[in-house]
Short mmCIF file of C-alpha atoms and ligand atoms in Angstrom, two decimals:
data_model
loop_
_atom_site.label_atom_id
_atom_site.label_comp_id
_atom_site.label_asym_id
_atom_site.label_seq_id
_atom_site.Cartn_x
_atom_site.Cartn_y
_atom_site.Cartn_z
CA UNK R 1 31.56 25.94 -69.34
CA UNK R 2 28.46 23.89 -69.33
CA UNK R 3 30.31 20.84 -70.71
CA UNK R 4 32.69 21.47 -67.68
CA UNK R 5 29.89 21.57 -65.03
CA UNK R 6 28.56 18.08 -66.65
CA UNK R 7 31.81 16.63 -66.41
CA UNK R 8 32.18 17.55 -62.77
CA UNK R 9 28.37 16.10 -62.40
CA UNK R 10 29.40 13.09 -63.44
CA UNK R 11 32.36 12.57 -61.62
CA UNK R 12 30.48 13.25 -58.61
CA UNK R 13 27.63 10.65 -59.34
CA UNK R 14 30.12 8.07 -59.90
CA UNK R 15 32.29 9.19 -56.54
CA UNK R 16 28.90 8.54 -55.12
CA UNK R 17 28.35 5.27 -57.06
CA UNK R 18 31.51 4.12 -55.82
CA UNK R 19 30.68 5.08 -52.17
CA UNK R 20 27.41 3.39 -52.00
CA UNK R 21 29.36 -0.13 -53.68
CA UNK R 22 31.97 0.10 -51.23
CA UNK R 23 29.70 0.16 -48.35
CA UNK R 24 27.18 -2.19 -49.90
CA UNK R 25 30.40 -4.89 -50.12
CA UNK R 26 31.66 -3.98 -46.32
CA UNK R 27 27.39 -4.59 -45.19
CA UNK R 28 27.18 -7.55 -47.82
CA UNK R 29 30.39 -8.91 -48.19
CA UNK R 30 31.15 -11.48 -51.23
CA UNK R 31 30.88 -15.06 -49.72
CA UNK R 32 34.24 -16.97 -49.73
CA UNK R 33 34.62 -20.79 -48.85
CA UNK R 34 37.38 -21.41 -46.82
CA UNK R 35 39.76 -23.85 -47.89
CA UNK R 36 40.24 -26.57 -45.43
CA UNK R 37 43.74 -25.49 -44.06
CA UNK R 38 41.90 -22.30 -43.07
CA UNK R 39 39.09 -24.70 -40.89
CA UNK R 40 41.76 -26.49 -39.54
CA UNK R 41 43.77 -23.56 -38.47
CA UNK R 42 40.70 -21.70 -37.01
CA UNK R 43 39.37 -25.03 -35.38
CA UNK R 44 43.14 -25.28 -33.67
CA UNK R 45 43.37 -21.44 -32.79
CA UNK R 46 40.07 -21.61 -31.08
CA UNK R 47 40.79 -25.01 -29.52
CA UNK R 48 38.21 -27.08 -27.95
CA UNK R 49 37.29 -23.82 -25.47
CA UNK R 50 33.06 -23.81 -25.07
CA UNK R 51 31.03 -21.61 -23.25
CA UNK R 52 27.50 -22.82 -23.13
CA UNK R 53 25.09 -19.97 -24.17
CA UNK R 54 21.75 -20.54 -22.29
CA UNK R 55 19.74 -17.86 -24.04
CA UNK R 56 21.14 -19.65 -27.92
CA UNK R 57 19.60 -22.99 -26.86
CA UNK R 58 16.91 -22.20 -24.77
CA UNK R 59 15.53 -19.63 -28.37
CA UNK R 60 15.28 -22.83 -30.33
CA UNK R 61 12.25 -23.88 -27.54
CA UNK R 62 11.10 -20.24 -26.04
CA UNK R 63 9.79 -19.00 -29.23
CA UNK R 64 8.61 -15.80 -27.52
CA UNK R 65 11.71 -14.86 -25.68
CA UNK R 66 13.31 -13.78 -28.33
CA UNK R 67 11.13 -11.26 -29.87
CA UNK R 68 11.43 -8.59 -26.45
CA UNK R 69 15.18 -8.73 -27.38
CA UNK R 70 15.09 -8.25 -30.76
CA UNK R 71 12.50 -5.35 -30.78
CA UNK R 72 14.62 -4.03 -28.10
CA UNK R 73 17.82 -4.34 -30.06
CA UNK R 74 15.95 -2.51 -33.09
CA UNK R 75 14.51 0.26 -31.56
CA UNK R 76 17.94 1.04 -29.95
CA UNK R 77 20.33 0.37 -32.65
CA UNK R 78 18.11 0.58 -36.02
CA UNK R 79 16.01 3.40 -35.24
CA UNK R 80 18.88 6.30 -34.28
CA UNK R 81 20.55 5.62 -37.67
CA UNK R 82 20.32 7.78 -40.52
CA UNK R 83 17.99 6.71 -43.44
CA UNK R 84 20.52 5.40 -46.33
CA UNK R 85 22.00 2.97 -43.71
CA UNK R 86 19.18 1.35 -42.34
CA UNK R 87 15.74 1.69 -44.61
CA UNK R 88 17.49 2.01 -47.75
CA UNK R 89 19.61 -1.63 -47.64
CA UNK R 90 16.22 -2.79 -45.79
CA UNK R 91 14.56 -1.75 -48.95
CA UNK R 92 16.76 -3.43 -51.15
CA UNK R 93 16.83 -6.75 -49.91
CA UNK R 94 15.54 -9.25 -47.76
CA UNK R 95 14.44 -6.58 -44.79
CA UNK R 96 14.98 -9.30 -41.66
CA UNK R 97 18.39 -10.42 -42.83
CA UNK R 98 19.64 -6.45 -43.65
CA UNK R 99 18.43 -5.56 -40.19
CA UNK R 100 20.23 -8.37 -38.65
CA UNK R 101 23.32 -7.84 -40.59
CA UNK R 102 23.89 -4.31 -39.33
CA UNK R 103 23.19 -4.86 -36.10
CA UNK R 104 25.76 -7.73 -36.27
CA UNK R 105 28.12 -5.10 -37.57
CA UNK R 106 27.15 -2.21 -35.03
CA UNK R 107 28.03 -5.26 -32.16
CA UNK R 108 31.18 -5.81 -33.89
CA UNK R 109 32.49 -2.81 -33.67
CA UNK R 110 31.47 -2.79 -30.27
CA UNK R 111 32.39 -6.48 -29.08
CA UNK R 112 33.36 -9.36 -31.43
CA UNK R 113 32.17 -11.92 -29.02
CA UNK R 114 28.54 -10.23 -28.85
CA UNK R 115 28.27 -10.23 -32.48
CA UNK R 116 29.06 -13.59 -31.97
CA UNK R 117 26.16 -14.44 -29.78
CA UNK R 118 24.18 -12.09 -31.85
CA UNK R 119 24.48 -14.39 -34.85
CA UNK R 120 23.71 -17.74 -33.10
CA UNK R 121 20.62 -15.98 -31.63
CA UNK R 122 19.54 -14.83 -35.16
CA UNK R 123 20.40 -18.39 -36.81
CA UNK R 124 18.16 -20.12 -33.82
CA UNK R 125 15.01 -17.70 -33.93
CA UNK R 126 14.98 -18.41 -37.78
CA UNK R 127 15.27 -22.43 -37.67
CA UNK R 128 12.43 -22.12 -35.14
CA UNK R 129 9.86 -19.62 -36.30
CA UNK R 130 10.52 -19.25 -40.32
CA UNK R 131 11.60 -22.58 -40.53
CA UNK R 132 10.60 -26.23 -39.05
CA UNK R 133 8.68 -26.70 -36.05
CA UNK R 134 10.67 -29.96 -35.34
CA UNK R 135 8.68 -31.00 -32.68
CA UNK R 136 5.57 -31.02 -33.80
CA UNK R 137 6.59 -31.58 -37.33
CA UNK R 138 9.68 -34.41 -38.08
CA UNK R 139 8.04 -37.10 -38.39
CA UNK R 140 4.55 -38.07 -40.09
CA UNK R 141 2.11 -39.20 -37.17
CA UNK R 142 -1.27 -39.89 -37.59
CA UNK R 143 -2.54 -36.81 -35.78
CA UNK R 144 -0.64 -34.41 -38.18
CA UNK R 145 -1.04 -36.52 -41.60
CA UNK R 146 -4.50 -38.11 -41.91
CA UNK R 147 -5.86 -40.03 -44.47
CA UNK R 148 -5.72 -38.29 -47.98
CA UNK R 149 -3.26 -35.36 -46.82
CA UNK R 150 -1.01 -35.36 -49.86
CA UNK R 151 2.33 -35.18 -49.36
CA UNK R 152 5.07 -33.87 -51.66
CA UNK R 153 8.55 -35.43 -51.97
CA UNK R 154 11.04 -33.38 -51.05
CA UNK R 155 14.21 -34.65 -52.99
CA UNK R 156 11.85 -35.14 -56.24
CA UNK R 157 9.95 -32.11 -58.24
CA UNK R 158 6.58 -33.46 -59.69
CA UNK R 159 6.30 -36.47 -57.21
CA UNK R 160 3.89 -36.83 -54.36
CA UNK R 161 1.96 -39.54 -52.45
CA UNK R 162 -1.58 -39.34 -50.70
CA UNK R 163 -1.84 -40.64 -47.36
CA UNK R 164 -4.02 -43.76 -47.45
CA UNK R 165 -5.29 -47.05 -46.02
CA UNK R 166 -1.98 -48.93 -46.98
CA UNK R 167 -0.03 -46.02 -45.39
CA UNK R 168 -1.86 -44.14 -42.89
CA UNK R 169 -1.43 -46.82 -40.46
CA UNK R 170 2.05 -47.15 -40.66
CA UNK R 171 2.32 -43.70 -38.63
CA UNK R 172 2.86 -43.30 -35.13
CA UNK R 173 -0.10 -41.78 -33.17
CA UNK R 174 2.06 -38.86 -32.38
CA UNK R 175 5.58 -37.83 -31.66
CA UNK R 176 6.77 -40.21 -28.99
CA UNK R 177 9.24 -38.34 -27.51
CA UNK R 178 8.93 -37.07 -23.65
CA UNK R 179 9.69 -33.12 -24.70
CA UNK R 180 12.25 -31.53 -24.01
CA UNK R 181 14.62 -34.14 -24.01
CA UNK R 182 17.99 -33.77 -21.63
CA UNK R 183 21.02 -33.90 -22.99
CA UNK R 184 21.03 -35.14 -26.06
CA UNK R 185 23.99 -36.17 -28.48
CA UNK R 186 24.06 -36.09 -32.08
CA UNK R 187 27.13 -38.80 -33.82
CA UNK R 188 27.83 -38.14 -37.34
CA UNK R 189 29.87 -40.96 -38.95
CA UNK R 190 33.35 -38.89 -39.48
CA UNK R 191 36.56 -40.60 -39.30
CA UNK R 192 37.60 -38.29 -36.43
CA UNK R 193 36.04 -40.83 -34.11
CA UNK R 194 38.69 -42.88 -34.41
CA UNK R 195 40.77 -44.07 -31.62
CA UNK R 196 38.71 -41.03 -30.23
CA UNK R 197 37.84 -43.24 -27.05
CA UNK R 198 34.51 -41.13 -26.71
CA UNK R 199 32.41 -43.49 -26.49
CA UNK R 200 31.56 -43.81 -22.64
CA UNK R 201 30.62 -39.88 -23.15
CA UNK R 202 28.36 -40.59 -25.70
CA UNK R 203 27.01 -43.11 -23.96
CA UNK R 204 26.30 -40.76 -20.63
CA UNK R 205 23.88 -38.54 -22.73
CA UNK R 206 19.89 -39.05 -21.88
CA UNK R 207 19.44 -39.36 -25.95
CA UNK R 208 21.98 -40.25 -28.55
CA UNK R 209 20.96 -39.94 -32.10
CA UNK R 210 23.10 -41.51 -34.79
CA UNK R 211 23.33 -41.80 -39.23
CA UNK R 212 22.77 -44.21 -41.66
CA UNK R 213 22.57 -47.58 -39.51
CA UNK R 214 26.35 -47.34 -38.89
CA UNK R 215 28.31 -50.14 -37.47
CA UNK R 216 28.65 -50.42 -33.72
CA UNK R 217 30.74 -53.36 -32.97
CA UNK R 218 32.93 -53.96 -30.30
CA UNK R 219 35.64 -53.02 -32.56
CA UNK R 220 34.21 -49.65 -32.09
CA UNK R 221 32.61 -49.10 -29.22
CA UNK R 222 35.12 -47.57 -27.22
CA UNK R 223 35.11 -44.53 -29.73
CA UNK R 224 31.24 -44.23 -30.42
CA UNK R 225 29.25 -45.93 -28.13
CA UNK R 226 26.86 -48.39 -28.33
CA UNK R 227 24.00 -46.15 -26.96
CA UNK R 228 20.86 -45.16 -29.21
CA UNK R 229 17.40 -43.96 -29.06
CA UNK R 230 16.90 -42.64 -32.83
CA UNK R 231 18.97 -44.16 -35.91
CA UNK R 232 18.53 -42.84 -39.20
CA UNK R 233 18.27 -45.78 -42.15
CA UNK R 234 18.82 -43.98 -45.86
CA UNK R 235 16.40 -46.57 -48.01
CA UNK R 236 19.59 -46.72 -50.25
CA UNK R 237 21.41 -49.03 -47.02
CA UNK R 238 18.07 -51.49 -47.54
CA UNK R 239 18.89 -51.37 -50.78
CA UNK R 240 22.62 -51.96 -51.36
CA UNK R 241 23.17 -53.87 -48.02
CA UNK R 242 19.93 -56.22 -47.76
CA UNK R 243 19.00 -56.95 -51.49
CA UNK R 244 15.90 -54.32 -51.45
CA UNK R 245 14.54 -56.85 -48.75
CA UNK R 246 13.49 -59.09 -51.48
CA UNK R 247 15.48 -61.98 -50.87
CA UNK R 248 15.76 -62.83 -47.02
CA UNK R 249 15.21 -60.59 -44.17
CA UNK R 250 16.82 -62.04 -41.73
CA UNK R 251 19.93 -60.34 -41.72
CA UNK R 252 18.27 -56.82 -41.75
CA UNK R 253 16.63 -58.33 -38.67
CA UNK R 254 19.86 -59.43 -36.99
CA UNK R 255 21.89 -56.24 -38.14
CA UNK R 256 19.18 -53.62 -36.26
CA UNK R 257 19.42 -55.34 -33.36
CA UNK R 258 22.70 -53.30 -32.89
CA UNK R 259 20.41 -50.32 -31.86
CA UNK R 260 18.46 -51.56 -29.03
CA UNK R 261 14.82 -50.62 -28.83
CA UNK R 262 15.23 -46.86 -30.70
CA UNK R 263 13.53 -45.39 -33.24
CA UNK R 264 14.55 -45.67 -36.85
CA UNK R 265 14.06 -43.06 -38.71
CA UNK R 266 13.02 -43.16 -42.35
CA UNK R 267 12.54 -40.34 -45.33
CA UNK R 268 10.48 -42.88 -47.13
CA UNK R 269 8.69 -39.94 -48.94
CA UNK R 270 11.74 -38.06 -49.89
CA UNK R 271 12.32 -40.03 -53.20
CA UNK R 272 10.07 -42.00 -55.19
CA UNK R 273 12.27 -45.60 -55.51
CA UNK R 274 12.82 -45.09 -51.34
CA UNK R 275 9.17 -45.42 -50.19
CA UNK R 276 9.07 -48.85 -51.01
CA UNK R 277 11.75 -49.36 -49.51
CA UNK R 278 11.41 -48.56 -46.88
CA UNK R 279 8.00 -49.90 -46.37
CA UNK R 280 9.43 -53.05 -46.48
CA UNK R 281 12.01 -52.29 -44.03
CA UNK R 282 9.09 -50.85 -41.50
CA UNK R 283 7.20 -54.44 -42.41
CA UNK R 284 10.27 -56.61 -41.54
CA UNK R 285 10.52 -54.81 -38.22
CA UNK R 286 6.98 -55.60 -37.72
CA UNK R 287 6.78 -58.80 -38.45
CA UNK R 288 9.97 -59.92 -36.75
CA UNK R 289 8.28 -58.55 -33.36
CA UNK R 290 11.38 -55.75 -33.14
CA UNK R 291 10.83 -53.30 -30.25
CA UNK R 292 12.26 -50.69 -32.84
CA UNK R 293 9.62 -47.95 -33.57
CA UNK R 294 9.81 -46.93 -37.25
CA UNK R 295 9.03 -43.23 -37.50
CA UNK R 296 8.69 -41.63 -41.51
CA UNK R 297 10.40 -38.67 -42.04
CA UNK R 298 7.87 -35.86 -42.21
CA UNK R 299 9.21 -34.15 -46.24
CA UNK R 300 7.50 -31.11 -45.63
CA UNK R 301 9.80 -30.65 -42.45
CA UNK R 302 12.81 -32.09 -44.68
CA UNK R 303 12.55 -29.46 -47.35
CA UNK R 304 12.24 -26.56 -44.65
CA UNK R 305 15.17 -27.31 -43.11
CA UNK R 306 16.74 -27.77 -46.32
CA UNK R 307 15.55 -24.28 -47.93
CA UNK R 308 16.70 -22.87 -44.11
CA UNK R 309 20.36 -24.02 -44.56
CA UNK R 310 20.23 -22.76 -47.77
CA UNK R 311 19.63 -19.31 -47.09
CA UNK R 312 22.22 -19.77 -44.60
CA UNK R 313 24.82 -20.67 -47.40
CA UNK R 314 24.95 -24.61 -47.70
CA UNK R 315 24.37 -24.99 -50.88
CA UNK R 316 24.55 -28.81 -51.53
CA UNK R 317 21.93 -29.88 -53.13
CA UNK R 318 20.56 -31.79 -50.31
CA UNK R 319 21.44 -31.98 -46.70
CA UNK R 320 23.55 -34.33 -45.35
CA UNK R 321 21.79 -36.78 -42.73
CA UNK R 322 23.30 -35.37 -39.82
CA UNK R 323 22.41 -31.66 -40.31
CA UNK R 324 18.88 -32.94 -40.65
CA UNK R 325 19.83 -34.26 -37.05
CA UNK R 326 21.67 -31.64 -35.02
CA UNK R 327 18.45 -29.50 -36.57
CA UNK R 328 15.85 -31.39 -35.05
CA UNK R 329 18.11 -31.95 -31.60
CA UNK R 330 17.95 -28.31 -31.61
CA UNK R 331 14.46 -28.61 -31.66
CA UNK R 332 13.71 -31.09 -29.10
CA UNK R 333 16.60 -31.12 -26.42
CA UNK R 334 18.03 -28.92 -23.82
CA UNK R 335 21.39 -29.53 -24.48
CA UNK R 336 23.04 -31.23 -27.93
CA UNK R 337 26.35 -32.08 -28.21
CA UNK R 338 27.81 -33.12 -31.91
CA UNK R 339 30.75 -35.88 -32.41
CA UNK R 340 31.81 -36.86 -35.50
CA UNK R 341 31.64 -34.46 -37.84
CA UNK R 342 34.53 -33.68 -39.22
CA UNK R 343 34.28 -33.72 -43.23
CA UNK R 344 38.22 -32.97 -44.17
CA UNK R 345 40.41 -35.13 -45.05
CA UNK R 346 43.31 -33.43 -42.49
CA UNK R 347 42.43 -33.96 -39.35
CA UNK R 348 43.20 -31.50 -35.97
CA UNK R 349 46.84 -32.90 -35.58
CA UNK R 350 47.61 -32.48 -39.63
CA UNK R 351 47.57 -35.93 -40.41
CA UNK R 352 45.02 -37.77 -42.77
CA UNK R 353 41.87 -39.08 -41.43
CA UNK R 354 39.60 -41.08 -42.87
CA UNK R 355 36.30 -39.86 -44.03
CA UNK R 356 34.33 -42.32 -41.93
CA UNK R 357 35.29 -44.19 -38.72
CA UNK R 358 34.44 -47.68 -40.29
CA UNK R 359 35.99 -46.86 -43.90
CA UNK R 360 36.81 -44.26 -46.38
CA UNK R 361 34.25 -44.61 -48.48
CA UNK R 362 33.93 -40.43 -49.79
CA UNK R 363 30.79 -38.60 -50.03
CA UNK R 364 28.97 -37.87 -53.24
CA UNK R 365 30.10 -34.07 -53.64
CA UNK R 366 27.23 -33.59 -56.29
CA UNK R 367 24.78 -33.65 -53.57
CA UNK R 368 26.13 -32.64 -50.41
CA UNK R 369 28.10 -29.66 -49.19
CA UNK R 370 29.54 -30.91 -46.19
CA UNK R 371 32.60 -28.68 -45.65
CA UNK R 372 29.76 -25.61 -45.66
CA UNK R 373 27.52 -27.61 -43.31
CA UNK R 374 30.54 -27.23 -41.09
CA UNK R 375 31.26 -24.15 -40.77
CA UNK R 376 27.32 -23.79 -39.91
CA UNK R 377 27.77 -26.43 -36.95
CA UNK R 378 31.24 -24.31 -36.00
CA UNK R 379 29.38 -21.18 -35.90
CA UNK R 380 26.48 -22.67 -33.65
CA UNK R 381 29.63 -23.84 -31.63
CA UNK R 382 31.13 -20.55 -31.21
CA UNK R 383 27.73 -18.89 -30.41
CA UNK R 384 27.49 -21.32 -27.70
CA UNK R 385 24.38 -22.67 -29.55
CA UNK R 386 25.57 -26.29 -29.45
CA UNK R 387 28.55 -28.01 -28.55
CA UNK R 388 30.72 -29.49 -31.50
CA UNK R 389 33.41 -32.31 -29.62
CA UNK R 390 36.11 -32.80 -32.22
CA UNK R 391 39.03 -33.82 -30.43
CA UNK R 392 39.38 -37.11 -28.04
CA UNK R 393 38.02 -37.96 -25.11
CA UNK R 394 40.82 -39.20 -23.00
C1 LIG E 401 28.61 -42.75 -50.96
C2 LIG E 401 27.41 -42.08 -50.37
O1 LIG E 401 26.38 -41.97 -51.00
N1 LIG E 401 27.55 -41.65 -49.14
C3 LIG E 401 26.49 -40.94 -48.42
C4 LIG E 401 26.18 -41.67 -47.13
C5 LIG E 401 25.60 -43.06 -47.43
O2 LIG E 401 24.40 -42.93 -48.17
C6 LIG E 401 25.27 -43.73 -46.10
O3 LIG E 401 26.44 -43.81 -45.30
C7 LIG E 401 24.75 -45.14 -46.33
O4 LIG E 401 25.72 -45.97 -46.86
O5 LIG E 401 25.22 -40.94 -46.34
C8 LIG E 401 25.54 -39.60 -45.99
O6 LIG E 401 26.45 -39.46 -44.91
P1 LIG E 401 27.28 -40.52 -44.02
O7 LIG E 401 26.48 -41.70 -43.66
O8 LIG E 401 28.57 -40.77 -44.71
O9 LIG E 401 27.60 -39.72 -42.69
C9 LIG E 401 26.60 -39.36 -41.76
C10 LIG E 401 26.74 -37.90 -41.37
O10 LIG E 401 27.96 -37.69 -40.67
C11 LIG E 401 28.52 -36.41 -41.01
N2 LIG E 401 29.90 -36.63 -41.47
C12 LIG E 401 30.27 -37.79 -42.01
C13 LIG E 401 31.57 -38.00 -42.37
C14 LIG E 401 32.51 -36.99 -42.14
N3 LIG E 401 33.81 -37.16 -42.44
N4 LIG E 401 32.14 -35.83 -41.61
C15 LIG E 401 30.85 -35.62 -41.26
O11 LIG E 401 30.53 -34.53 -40.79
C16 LIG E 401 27.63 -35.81 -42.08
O12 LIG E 401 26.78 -34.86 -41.47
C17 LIG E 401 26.81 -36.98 -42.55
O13 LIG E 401 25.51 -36.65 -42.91
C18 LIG E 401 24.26 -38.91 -45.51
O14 LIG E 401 23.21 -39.55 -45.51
O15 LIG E 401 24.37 -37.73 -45.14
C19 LIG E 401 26.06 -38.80 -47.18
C20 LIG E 401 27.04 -39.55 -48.07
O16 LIG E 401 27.25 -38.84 -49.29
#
């Protein structure tokens, strides 16, 4: 009898077991990558459709709007639930992303497109209050790093360099941009761009931002632009393209004058062999008279945008350039519009495409995780957060 009752004890604890996995999986499902056909086929069944969400973009500068709506959204969803499915998960994890899970369930079961929203809004109000302060924050000035602030690499563990009288100087007196900008657009390098024949769009924007020094000869220009107010320069280009700057400097001279008077951004501090590097590259500007403006990439805002992402499932270990970009565009402009980034080798009409619009010349997979900085970029698209053009332009 009593061996009966223990076996029926048991049963029910592990009926209950079972219960609380099953709805632990449907609150925290197991991630899955999508292969690329299933991008491509999403990207074509939603088509090139955009509805600008105000409220997405306008969280990423409003820091305070935000917080009515989500107490709000709490106290009426959260609070009228029973314990086990609100405090208990809560309890058991992170407590902001469990709360902002179910309610992302509760709206899809209401409406699929407010869940939608819902998530964009979440992903915004982290990047701007747990994350990155991009305005204040990208790049190193001399109001926010003086003389013997120490900063930490970001790409490098035990490494770190201490502002000082060889350095300090170097840094603009404060972020030079006029804030918020307008419309701003963000290029990434992808091969989509070809025969894309967007580049008189790009060029309409108030501020285009583009990666890695990339070429912009007339051979091009129809497809990117020529526009640019901020260029990023990886101190491996300097390196493998200008001979470290030892040799000559005049070609690194010529070549930049490609991008007008805009400012180049550096992460001189994000590994050791690149501050050097680009030292050198800010001294050649100098010297040379340039109207380019060399602005350091602030590591301490590198490395929270990178441990953002993260939690947001890129898992690369570091971020490509041009998520470090659309996240500080986010920051900064009204509007940001993304072209270029496309990192599949099918492109949206099922044919081949090259992985840049210059060349082919693949990523390094053991550091970036492109394909899942995608799908981030898509789901900012869908939540109206930012626009992401993939198609062409005619
Ligand atoms: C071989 C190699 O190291 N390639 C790296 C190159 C290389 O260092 C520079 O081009 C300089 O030569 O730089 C990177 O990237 P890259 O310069 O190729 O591209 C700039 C940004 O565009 C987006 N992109 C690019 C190609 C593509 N098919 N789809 C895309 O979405 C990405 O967001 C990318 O960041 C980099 O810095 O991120 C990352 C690449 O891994």
């Amino acid at each position: 009898m009593m061996g009966c009752l223990r076996f029926h004890r048991s049963k029910s604890v592990w009926a209950a077991v079972c219960v609380l996995v099953l709805c632990w999986l449907y609150i925290f499902p197991v991630y899955r990558m999508p292969n690329d056909k299933d991008i491509v086929e999403e990207v074509l069944h939603q088509g090139q459709t955009w509805t600008k969400n105000k409220t997405g973009i306008d969280l990423y500068r409003v820091r305070s709007a935000l917080f009515p709506v989500l107490v709000q959204l709490q106290r009426d969803f959260i609070l009228p639930w029973p314990y086990f499915v609100t405090i208990l998960p809560m309890r058991l994890c992170d407590r902001h992303s469990a709360v902002e899970k179910l309610i992302k369930i509760m709206l899809q079961s209401l409406t699929p497109a407010a869940a939608l929203v819902w998530e964009g809004m979440v992903l915004n109000r982290k990047l701007l209050t747990e994350c990155c302060d991009p305005k204040r924050t990208f790049a190193l000035t001399k109001e926010n790093s003086q003389i013997g602030k120490v900063l930490w690499y970001d790409g490098e563990l035990y490494h770190y360099h201490t502002v000082n009288n060889d350095t300090y100087p170097l840094f603009v007196q404060d972020i030079p941009f006029q804030m918020p900008l307008k419309k701003c657009v963000v290029v990434g390098n992808g091969g989509v761009l070809k025969n894309s024949r967007c580049g008189k769009v790009i060029d309409q924007a108030d501020f285009v931002m583009r990666c890695n020094l990339p070429p912009l000869s007339k051979e091009y220009t129809d497809d990117v632009g020529r526009k640019t107010q901020l260029v990023t320069a990886n101190p491996s280009i300097i390196e493998k393209s200008f001979q470290s700057l030892l040799w000559s400097r005049k070609a690194f001279v010529e070549s930049m004058k490609a991008y007008g008077s805009s400012y180049i951004y550096m992460p001189a501090f994000s590994m050791k062999p690149g501050t050097d590097l680009s030292l050198r590259a800010y001294h050649a500007l100098a010297d040379s008279a340039s109207n380019q403006t060399v602005l350091f990439a602030n590591p301490d805002f590198l490395k929270n945008v990178g441990r953002f992402w993260k939690h947001h499932g890129v898992h690369g270990r570091r971020l490509s350039t041009g998520l470090f970009l659309v996240s500080l565009a986010l920051g900064v402009c009204e509007e940001v519009t993304a072209f270029g980034f496309w990192p599949f080798a099918l492109g949206l009409n099922q044919q081949p495409v090259s992985h840049h619009y210059y060349d082919n010349v693949l990523p390094s997979s053991r550091f970036h995780a492109m394909p899942e900085e995608f799908l981030q970029l898509w789901h900012l698209h869908k939540s109206g957060t930012l626009r992401l053009h993939l198609g062409t332009c005619a």
